[in-house]
Short mmCIF file of N, CA and C in Angstrom, two decimals:
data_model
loop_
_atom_site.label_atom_id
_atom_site.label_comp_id
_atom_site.label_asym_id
_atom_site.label_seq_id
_atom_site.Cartn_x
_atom_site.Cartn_y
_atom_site.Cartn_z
N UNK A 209 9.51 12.13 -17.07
CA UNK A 209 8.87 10.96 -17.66
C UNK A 209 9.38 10.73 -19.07
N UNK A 210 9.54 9.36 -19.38
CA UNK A 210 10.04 9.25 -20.74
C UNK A 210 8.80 8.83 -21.46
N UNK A 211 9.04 9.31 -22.53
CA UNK A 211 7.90 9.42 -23.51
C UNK A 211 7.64 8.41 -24.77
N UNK A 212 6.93 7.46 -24.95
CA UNK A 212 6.78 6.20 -26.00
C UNK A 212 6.18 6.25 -27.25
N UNK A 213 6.59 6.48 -28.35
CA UNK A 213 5.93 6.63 -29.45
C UNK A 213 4.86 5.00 -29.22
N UNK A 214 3.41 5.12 -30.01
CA UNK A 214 2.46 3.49 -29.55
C UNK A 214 2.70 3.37 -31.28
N UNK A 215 3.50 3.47 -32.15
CA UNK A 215 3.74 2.85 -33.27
C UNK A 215 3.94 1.61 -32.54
N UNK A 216 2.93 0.88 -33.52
CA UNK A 216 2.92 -0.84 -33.21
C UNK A 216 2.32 -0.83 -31.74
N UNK A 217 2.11 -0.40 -31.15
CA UNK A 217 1.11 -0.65 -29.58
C UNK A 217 -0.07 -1.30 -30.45
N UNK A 218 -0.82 -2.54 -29.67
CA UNK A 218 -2.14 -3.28 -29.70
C UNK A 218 -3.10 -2.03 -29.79
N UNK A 219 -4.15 -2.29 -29.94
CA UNK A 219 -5.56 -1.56 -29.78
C UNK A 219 -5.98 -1.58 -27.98
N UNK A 220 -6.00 -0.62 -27.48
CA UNK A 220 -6.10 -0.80 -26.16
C UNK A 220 -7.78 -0.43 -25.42
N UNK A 221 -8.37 -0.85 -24.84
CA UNK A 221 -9.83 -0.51 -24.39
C UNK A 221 -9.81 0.35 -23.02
N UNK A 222 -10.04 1.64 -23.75
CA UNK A 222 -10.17 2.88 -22.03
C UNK A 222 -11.46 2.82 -21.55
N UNK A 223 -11.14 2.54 -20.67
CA UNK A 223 -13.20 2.62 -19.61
C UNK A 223 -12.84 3.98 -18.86
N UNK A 224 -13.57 4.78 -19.04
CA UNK A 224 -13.60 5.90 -18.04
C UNK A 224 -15.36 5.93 -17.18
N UNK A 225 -14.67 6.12 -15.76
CA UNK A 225 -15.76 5.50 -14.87
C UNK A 225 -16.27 7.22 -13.81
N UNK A 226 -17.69 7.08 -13.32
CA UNK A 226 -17.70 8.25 -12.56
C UNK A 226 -18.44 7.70 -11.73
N UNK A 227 -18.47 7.50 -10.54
CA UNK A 227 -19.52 7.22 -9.37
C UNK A 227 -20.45 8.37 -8.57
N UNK A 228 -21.74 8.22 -8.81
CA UNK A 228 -22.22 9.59 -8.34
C UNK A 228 -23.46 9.18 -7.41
N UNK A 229 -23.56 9.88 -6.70
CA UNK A 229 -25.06 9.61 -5.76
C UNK A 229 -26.13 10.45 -5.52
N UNK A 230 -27.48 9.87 -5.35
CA UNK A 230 -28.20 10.92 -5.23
C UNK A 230 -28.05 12.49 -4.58
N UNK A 231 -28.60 13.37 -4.54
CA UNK A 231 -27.99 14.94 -4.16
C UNK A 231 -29.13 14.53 -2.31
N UNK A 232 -28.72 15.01 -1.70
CA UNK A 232 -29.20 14.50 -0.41
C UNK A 232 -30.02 15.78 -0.30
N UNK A 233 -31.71 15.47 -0.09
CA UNK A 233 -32.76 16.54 -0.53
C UNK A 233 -33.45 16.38 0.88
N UNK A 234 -34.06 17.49 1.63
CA UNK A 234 -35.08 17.13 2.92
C UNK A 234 -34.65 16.27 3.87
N UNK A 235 -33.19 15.94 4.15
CA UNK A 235 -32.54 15.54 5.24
C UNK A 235 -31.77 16.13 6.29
N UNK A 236 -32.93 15.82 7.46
CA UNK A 236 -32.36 16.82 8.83
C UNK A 236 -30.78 17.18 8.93
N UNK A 237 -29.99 16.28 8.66
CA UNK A 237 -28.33 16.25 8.91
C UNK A 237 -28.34 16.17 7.55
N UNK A 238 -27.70 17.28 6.63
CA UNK A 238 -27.41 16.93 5.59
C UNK A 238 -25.86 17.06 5.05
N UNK A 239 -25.10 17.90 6.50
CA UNK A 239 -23.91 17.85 6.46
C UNK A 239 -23.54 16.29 6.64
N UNK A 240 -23.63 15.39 7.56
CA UNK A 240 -23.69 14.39 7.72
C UNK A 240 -23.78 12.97 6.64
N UNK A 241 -24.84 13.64 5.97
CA UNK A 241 -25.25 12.41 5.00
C UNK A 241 -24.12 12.92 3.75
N UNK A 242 -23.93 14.03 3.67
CA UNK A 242 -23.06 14.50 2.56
C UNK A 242 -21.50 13.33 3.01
N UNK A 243 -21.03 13.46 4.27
CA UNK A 243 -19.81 12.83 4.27
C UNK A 243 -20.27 11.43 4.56
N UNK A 244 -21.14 11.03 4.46
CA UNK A 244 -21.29 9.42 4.51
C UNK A 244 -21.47 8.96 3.35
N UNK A 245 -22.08 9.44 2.71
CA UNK A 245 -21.88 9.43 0.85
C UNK A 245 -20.84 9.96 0.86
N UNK A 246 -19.92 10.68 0.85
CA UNK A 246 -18.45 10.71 0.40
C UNK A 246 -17.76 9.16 0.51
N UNK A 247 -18.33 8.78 1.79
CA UNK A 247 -17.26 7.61 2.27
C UNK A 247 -17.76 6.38 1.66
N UNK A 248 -18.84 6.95 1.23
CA UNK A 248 -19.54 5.68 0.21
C UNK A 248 -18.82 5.21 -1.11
N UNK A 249 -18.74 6.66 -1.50
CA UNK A 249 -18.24 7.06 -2.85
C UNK A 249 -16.56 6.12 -2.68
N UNK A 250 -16.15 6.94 -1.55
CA UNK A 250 -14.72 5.96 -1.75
C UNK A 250 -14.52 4.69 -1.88
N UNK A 251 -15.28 3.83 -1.15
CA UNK A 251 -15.31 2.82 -1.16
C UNK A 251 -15.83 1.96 -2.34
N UNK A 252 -16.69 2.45 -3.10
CA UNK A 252 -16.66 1.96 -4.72
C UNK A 252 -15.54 2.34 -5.06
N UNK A 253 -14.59 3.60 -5.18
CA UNK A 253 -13.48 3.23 -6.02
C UNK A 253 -12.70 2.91 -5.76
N UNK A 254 -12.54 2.84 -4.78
CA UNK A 254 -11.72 1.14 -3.95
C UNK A 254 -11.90 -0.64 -4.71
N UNK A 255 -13.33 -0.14 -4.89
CA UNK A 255 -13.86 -1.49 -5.33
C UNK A 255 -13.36 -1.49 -7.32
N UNK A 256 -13.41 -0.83 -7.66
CA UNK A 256 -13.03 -0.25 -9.17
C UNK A 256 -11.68 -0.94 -9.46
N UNK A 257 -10.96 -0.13 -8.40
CA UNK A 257 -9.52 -0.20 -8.93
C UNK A 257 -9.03 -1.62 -8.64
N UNK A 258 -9.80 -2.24 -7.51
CA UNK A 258 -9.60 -3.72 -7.30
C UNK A 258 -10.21 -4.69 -8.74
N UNK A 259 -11.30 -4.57 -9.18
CA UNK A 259 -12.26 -4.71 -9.99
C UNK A 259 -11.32 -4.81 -11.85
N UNK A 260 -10.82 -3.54 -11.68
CA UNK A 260 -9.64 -3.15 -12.81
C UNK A 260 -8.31 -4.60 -12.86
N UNK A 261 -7.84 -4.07 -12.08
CA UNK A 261 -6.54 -5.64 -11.56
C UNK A 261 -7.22 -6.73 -12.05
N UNK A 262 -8.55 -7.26 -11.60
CA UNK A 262 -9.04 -8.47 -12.02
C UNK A 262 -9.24 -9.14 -13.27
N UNK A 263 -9.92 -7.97 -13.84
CA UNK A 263 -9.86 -7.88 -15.26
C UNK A 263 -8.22 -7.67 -16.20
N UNK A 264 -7.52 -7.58 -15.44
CA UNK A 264 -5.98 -7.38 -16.20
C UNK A 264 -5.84 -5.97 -16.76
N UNK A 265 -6.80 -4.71 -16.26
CA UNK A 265 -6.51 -3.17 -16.28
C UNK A 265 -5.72 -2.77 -15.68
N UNK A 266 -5.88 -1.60 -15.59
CA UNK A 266 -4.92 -1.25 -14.70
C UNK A 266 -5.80 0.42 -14.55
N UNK A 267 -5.95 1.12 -13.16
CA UNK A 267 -6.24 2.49 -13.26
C UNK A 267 -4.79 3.35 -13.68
N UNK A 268 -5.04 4.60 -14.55
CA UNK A 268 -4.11 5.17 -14.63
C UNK A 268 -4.29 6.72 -14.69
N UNK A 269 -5.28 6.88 -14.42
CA UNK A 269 -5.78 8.38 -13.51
C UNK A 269 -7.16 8.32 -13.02
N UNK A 270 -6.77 8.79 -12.11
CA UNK A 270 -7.99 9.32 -10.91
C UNK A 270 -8.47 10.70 -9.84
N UNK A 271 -9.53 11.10 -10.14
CA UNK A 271 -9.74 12.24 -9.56
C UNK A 271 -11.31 12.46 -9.06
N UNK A 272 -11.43 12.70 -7.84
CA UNK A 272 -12.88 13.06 -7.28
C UNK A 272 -13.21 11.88 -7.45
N UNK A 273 -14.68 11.73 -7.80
CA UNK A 273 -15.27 10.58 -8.12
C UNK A 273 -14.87 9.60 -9.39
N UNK A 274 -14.24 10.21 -10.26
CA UNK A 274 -14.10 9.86 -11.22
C UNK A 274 -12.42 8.51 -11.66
N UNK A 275 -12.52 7.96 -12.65
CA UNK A 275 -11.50 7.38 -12.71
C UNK A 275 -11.12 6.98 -14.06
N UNK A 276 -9.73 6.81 -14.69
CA UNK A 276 -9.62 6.04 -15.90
C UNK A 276 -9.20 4.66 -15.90
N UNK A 277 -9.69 3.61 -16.67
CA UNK A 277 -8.59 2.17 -16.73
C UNK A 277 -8.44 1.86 -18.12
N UNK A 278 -7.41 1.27 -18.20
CA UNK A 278 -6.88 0.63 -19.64
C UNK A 278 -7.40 -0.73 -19.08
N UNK A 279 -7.59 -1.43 -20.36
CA UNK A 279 -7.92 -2.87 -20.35
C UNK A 279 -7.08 -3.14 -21.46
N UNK A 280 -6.42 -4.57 -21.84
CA UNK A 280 -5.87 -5.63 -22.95
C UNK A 280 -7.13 -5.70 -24.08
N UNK A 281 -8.44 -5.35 -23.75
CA UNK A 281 -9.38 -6.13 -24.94
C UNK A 281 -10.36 -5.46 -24.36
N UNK A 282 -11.46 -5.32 -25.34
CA UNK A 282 -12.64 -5.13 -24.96
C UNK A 282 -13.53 -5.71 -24.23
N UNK A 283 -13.41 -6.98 -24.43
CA UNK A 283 -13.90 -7.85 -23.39
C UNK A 283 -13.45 -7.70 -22.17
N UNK A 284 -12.20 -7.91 -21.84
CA UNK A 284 -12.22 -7.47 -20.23
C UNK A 284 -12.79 -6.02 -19.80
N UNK A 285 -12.48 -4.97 -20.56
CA UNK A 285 -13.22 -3.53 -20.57
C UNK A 285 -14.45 -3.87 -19.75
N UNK A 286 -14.78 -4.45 -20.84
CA UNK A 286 -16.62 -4.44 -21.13
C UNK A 286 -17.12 -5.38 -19.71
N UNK A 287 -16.42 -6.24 -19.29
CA UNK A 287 -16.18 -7.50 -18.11
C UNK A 287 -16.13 -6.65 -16.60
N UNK A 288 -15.42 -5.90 -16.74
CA UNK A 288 -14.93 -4.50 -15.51
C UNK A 288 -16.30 -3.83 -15.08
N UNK A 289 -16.60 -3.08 -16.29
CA UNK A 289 -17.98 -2.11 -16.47
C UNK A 289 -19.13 -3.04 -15.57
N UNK A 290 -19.41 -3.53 -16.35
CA UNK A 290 -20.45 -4.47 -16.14
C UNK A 290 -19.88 -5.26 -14.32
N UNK A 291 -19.19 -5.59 -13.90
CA UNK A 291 -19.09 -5.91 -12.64
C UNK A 291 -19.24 -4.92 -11.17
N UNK A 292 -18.75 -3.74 -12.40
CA UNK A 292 -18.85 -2.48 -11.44
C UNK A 292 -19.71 -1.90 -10.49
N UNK A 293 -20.85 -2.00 -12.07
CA UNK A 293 -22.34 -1.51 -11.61
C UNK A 293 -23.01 -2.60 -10.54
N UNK A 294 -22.59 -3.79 -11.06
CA UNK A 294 -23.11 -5.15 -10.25
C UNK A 294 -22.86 -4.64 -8.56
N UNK A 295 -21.68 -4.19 -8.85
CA UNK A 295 -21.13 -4.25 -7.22
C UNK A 295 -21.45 -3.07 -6.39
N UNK A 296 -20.90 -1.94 -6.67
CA UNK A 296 -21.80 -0.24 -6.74
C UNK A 296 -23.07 -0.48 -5.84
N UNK A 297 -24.20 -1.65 -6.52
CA UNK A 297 -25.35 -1.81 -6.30
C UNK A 297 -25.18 -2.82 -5.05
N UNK A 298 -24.33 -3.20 -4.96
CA UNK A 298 -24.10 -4.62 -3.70
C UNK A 298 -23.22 -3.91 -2.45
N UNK A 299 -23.33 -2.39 -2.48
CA UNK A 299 -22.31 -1.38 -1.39
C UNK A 299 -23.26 -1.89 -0.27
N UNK A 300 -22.53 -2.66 1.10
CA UNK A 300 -23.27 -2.94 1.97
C UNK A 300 -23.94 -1.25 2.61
N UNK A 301 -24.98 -1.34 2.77
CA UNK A 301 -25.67 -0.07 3.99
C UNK A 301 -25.65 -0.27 5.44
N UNK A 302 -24.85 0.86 5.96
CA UNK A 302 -24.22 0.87 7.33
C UNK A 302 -25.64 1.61 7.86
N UNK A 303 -25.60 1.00 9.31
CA UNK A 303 -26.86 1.67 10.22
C UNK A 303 -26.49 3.68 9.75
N UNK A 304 -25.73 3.92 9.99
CA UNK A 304 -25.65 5.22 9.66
C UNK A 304 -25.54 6.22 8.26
N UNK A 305 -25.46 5.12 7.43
CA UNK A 305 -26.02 5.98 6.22
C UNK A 305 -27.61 5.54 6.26
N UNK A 306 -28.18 4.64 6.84
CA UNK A 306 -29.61 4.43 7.01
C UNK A 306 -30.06 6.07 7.41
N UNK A 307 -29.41 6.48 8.64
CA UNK A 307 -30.21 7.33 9.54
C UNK A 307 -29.49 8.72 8.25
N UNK A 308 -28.68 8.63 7.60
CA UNK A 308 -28.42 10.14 7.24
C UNK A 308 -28.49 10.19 5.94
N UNK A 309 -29.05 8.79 5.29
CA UNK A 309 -29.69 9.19 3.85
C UNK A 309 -31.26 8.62 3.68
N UNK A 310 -32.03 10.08 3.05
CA UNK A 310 -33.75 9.12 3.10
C UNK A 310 -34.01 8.01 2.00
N UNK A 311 -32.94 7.95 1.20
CA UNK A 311 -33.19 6.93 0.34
C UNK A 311 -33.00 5.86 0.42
N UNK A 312 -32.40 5.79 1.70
CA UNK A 312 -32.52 3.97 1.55
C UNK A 312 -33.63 3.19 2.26
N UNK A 313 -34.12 2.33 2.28
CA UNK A 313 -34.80 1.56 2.23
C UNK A 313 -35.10 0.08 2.72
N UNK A 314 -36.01 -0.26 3.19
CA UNK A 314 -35.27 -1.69 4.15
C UNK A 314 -35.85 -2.58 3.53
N UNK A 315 -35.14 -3.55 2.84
CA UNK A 315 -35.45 -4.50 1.64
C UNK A 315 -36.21 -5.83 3.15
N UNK A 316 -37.55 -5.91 2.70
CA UNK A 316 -37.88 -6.69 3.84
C UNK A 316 -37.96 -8.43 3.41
N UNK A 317 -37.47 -8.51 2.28
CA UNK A 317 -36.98 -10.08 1.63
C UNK A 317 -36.15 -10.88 2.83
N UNK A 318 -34.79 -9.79 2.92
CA UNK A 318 -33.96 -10.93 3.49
C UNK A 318 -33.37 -10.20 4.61
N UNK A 319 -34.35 -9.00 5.51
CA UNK A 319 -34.04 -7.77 6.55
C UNK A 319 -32.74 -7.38 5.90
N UNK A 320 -31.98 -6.72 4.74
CA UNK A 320 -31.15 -6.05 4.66
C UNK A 320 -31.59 -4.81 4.26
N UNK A 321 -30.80 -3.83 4.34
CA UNK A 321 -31.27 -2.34 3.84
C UNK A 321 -30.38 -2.10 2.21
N UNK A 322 -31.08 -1.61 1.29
CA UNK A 322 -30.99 -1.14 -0.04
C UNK A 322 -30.77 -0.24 -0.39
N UNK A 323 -29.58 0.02 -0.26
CA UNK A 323 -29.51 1.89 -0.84
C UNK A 323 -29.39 2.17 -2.34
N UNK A 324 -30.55 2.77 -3.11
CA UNK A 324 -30.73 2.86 -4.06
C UNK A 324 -30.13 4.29 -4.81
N UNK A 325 -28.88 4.65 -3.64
CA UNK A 325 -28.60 6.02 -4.36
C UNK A 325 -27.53 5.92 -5.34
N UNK A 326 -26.62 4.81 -4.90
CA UNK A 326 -24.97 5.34 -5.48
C UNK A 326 -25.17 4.43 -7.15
N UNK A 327 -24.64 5.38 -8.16
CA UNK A 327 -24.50 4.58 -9.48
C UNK A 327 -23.59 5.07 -10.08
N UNK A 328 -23.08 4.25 -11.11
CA UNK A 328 -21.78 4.64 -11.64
C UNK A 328 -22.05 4.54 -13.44
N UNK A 329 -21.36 5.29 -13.98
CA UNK A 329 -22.06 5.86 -15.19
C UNK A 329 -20.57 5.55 -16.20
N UNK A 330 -20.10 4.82 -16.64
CA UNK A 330 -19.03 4.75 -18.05
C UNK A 330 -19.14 4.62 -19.20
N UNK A 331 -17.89 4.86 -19.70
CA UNK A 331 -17.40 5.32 -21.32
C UNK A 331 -16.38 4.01 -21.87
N UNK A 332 -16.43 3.50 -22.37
CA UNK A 332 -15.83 3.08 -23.20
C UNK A 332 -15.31 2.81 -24.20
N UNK A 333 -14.22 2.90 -24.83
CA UNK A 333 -14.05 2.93 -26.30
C UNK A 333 -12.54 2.31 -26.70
N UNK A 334 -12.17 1.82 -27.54
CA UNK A 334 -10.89 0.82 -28.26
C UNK A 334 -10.60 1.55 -28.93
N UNK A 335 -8.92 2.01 -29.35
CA UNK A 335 -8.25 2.62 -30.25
C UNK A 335 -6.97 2.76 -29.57
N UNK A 336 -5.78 2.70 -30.48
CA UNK A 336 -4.56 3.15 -30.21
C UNK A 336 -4.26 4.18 -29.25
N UNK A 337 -3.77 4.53 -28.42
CA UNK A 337 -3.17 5.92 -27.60
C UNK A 337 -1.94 6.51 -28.51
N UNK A 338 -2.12 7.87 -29.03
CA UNK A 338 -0.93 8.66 -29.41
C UNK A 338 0.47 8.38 -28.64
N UNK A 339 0.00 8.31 -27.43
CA UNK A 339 1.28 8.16 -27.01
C UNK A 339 1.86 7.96 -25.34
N UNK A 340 2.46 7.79 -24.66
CA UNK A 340 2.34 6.50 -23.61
C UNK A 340 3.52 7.39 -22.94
N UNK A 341 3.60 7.91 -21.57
CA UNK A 341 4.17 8.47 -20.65
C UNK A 341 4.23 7.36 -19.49
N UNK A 342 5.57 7.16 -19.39
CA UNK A 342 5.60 6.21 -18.19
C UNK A 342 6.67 6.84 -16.73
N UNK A 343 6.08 6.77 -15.47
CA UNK A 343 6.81 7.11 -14.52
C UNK A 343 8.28 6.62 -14.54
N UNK A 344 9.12 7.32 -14.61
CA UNK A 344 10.52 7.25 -14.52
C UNK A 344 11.25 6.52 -13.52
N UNK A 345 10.46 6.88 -12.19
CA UNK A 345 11.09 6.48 -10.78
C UNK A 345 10.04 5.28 -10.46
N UNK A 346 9.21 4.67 -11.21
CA UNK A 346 8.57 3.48 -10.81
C UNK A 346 7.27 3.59 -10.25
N UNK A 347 7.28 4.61 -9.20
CA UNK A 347 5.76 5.12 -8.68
C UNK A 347 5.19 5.79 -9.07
N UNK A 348 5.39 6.62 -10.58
CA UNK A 348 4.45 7.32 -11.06
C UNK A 348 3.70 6.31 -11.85
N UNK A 349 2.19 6.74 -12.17
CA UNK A 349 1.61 5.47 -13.10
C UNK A 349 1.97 5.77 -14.45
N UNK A 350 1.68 4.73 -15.37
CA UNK A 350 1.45 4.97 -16.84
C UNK A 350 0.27 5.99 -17.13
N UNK A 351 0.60 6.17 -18.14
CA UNK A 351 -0.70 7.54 -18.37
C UNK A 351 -0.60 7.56 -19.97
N UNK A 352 -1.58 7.06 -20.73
CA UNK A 352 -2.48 6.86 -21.81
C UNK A 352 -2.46 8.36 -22.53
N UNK A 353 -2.58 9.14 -23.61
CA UNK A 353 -2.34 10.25 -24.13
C UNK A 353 -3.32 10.08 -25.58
N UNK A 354 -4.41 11.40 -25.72
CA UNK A 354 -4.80 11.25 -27.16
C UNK A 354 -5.95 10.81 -27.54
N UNK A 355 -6.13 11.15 -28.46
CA UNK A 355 -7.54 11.37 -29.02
C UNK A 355 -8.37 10.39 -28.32
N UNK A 356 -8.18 9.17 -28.52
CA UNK A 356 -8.68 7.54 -28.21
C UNK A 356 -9.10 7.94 -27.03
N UNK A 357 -8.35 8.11 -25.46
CA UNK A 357 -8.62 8.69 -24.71
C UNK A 357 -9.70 9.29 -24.12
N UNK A 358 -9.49 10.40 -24.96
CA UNK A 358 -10.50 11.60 -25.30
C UNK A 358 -11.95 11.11 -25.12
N UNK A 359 -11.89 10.18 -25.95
CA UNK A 359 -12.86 9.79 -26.80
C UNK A 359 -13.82 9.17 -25.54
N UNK A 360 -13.24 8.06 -24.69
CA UNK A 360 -13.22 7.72 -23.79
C UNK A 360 -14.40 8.51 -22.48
N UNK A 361 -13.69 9.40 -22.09
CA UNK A 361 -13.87 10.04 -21.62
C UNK A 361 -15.26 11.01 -22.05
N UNK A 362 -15.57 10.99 -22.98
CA UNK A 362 -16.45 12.28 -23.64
C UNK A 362 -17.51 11.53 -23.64
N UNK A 363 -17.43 10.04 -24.13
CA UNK A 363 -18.45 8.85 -24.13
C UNK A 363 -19.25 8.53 -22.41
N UNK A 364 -18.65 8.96 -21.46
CA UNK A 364 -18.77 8.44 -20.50
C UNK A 364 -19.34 9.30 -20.28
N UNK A 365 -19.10 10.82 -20.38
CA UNK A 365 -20.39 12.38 -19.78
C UNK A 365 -21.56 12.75 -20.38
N UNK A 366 -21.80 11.17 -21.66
CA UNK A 366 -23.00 11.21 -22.48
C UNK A 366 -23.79 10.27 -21.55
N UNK A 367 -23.19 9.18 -20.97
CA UNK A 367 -23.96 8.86 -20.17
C UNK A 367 -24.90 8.92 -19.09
N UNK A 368 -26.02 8.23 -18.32
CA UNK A 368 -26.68 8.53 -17.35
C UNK A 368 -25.73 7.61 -16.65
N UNK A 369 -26.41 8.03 -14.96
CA UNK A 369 -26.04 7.23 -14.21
C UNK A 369 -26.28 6.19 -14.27
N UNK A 370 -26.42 4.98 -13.99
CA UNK A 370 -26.52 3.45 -14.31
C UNK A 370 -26.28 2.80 -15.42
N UNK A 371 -25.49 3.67 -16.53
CA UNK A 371 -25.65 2.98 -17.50
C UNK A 371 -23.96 3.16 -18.86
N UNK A 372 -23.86 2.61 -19.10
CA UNK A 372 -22.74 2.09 -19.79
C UNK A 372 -23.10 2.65 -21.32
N UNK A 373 -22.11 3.10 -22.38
CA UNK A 373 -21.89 3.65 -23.53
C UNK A 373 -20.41 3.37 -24.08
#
């Protein structure tokens, strides 16, 4: 990887994101509900990294539940975050996470079911990156370096679930 001094780089906005769900407590199948919440889980950060693009981010590491994006501005940052949780909360509920998680719930407004488990918890913060590693051969991603980062990231494990910092 070749390596970019960010002398003169913009101020860049890192959202670091974690999606987590309730711990599955007093459920007959709990092997079950464990991998249907996994597949839950994926599918928000499916929705993230789509979510990221929109906003003009970009993800540039990801692991487990967790994820990083660069944004151009705080505003789109802050635009991302905030759509996230919106959506997180809008994860359609399949008949079978009905039967293998007790938390959901059958919203009797409009007969849909409500699953009140999955939430996603981020960090955000604006500052320069030390320094900027870019894939050589094209398919590696960019990758952000440094304190700013850091910072990022540390902001986001102060958080609760549902809620933005």
């Amino acid at each position: 990887n070749a390596t970019l001094s960010s002398a003169g780089l913009e101020k860049l906005c890192f959202a670091a994101f974690e999606v987590q769900s309730e711990a599955v407590v007093g459920t007959f199948n709990a092997d079950r509900a464990r991998a249907v919440v996994a597949e839950s889980v994926q599918l928000v950060l499916a929705e993230l990294h789509s979510l990221a693009q929109r906003y003009d981010g970009v993800v540039t590491a990801a692991e487990g539940p967790a994820l990083l994006a660069v944004f151009p501005s705080a505003e789109a940052g802050l635009a991302c975050v905030l759509a996230a949780h919106v959506r997180a909360l809008q994860l359609p509920c399949t008949h079978e996470l009905q039967k293998a998680a007790p938390w959901v719930t059958p919203n009797f407004i409009d007969d849909s079911l409500t699953w009140r488990g999955l939430q996603i918890r981020a960090g955000v913060h604006v500052g320069r990156p030390e320094r900027i590693e870019r894939g050589s051969d094209g398919q590696a991603a960019t990758q952000y370096l440094g304190a700013e980062v850091s910072r990022a990231l540390a902001v986001a494990a102060h958080a609760r679930f549902g809620e933005t910092l």
